[in-house]
Amino acid sequence: VESNSFKNAIKQYFEKSIINDETSKNIIISWLKGEPSDTRLLKDYLIFERLNKNTAFLLIRSLCQFIRDIGYSGLLIFFGGYCQSWLQ
């Protein structure tokens, strides 16, 4: 996965799920959703990239790589009536 922040967010989310740390999970989900996040808190989860229009494509590409890495053959994303699919 190209984005270390995306990879760390996914890893940290699953680790926090195992120990039922809802506060941490909410911070990570907030970042994944592109909501404003406190960068000081994100550093605790090894998330250093901001999610914005300059990094959005990298993070979408990282999502596609993650989906492929966990065994799915592709991903279909709808953007307001526009459809783009990435398949192997």
mmCIF file of C-alpha atoms in Angstrom:
data_model
loop_
_atom_site.group_PDB
_atom_site.id
_atom_site.type_symbol
_atom_site.label_atom_id
_atom_site.label_comp_id
_atom_site.label_asym_id
_atom_site.label_seq_id
_atom_site.Cartn_x
_atom_site.Cartn_y
_atom_site.Cartn_z
ATOM 1 C CA VAL A 1 0.000 0.000 0.000
ATOM 2 C CA GLU A 2 1.522 3.304 -1.116
ATOM 3 C CA SER A 3 0.303 5.547 1.680
ATOM 4 C CA ASN A 4 1.909 4.737 5.010
ATOM 5 C CA SER A 5 -0.730 6.825 6.768
ATOM 6 C CA PHE A 6 -3.543 4.828 5.165
ATOM 7 C CA LYS A 7 -1.812 1.547 5.987
ATOM 8 C CA ASN A 8 -1.253 2.653 9.588
ATOM 9 C CA ALA A 9 -4.850 3.864 9.916
ATOM 10 C CA ILE A 10 -6.228 0.492 8.824
ATOM 11 C CA LYS A 11 -3.786 -1.423 11.028
ATOM 12 C CA GLN A 12 -4.437 0.781 14.056
ATOM 13 C CA TYR A 13 -8.204 0.594 13.524
ATOM 14 C CA PHE A 14 -8.164 -3.208 13.676
ATOM 15 C CA GLU A 15 -5.789 -3.229 16.663
ATOM 16 C CA LYS A 16 -8.046 -0.802 18.536
ATOM 17 C CA SER A 17 -11.101 -2.886 17.587
ATOM 18 C CA ILE A 18 -9.583 -5.928 19.277
ATOM 19 C CA ILE A 19 -9.239 -4.050 22.563
ATOM 20 C CA ASN A 20 -12.550 -2.174 22.153
ATOM 21 C CA ASP A 21 -10.918 1.275 22.180
ATOM 22 C CA GLU A 22 -13.834 3.260 20.756
ATOM 23 C CA THR A 23 -12.157 6.657 21.241
ATOM 24 C CA SER A 24 -9.180 5.674 19.102
ATOM 25 C CA LYS A 25 -11.401 4.037 16.510
ATOM 26 C CA ASN A 26 -13.473 7.223 16.214
ATOM 27 C CA ILE A 27 -10.345 9.351 15.703
ATOM 28 C CA ILE A 28 -9.114 7.035 12.957
ATOM 29 C CA ILE A 29 -12.519 6.791 11.252
ATOM 30 C CA SER A 30 -12.824 10.558 11.348
ATOM 31 C CA TRP A 31 -9.530 10.846 9.444
ATOM 32 C CA LEU A 32 -10.539 8.145 6.946
ATOM 33 C CA LYS A 33 -13.779 10.038 6.270
ATOM 34 C CA GLY A 34 -11.826 13.226 5.580
ATOM 35 C CA GLU A 35 -13.212 15.080 8.572
ATOM 36 C CA PRO A 36 -11.029 17.696 10.284
ATOM 37 C CA SER A 37 -8.747 15.909 12.732
ATOM 38 C CA ASP A 38 -6.264 16.988 15.374
ATOM 39 C CA THR A 39 -2.857 16.197 13.875
ATOM 40 C CA ARG A 40 -1.367 15.791 17.359
ATOM 41 C CA LEU A 41 -3.766 12.924 18.051
ATOM 42 C CA LEU A 42 -3.182 11.330 14.651
ATOM 43 C CA LYS A 43 0.559 11.111 15.287
ATOM 44 C CA ASP A 44 -0.178 8.619 18.083
ATOM 45 C CA TYR A 45 -1.516 6.296 15.353
ATOM 46 C CA LEU A 46 1.371 7.005 12.934
ATOM 47 C CA ILE A 47 -0.915 8.986 10.636
ATOM 48 C CA PHE A 48 1.044 11.947 9.267
ATOM 49 C CA GLU A 49 -0.636 12.747 5.935
ATOM 50 C CA ARG A 50 -3.553 15.118 5.675
ATOM 51 C CA LEU A 51 -6.517 13.965 3.650
ATOM 52 C CA ASN A 52 -7.190 16.716 1.137
ATOM 53 C CA LYS A 53 -7.542 17.217 -2.614
ATOM 54 C CA ASN A 54 -3.770 16.827 -3.054
ATOM 55 C CA THR A 55 -3.598 13.447 -1.298
ATOM 56 C CA ALA A 56 -7.043 12.063 -2.143
ATOM 57 C CA PHE A 57 -5.968 10.110 -5.227
ATOM 58 C CA LEU A 58 -3.047 8.516 -3.365
ATOM 59 C CA LEU A 59 -5.394 7.407 -0.598
ATOM 60 C CA ILE A 60 -7.972 6.056 -3.060
ATOM 61 C CA ARG A 61 -5.182 4.146 -4.802
ATOM 62 C CA SER A 62 -4.060 2.836 -1.403
ATOM 63 C CA LEU A 63 -7.627 1.713 -0.687
ATOM 64 C CA CYS A 64 -7.656 -0.178 -4.002
ATOM 65 C CA GLN A 65 -4.333 -1.820 -3.155
ATOM 66 C CA PHE A 66 -5.615 -2.783 0.296
ATOM 67 C CA ILE A 67 -8.773 -4.314 -1.198
ATOM 68 C CA ARG A 68 -6.630 -6.360 -3.599
ATOM 69 C CA ASP A 69 -4.220 -7.378 -0.804
ATOM 70 C CA ILE A 70 -7.045 -8.830 1.297
ATOM 71 C CA GLY A 71 -8.176 -11.001 -1.579
ATOM 72 C CA TYR A 72 -10.853 -9.120 -3.466
ATOM 73 C CA SER A 73 -10.498 -8.934 -7.246
ATOM 74 C CA GLY A 74 -11.565 -5.326 -7.633
ATOM 75 C CA LEU A 75 -13.336 -2.282 -6.331
ATOM 76 C CA LEU A 76 -16.176 -0.242 -7.778
ATOM 77 C CA ILE A 77 -16.498 3.378 -6.660
ATOM 78 C CA PHE A 78 -19.373 5.731 -7.518
ATOM 79 C CA PHE A 79 -18.699 9.476 -7.548
ATOM 80 C CA GLY A 80 -21.937 11.437 -7.894
ATOM 81 C CA GLY A 81 -23.150 9.621 -10.965
ATOM 82 C CA TYR A 82 -19.704 8.914 -12.378
ATOM 83 C CA CYS A 83 -18.484 5.349 -12.123
ATOM 84 C CA GLN A 84 -14.861 4.252 -12.216
ATOM 85 C CA SER A 85 -13.817 0.665 -11.673
ATOM 86 C CA TRP A 86 -10.411 -0.816 -11.004
ATOM 87 C CA LEU A 87 -10.042 -4.502 -11.687
ATOM 88 C CA GLN A 88 -7.046 -6.802 -11.908
#
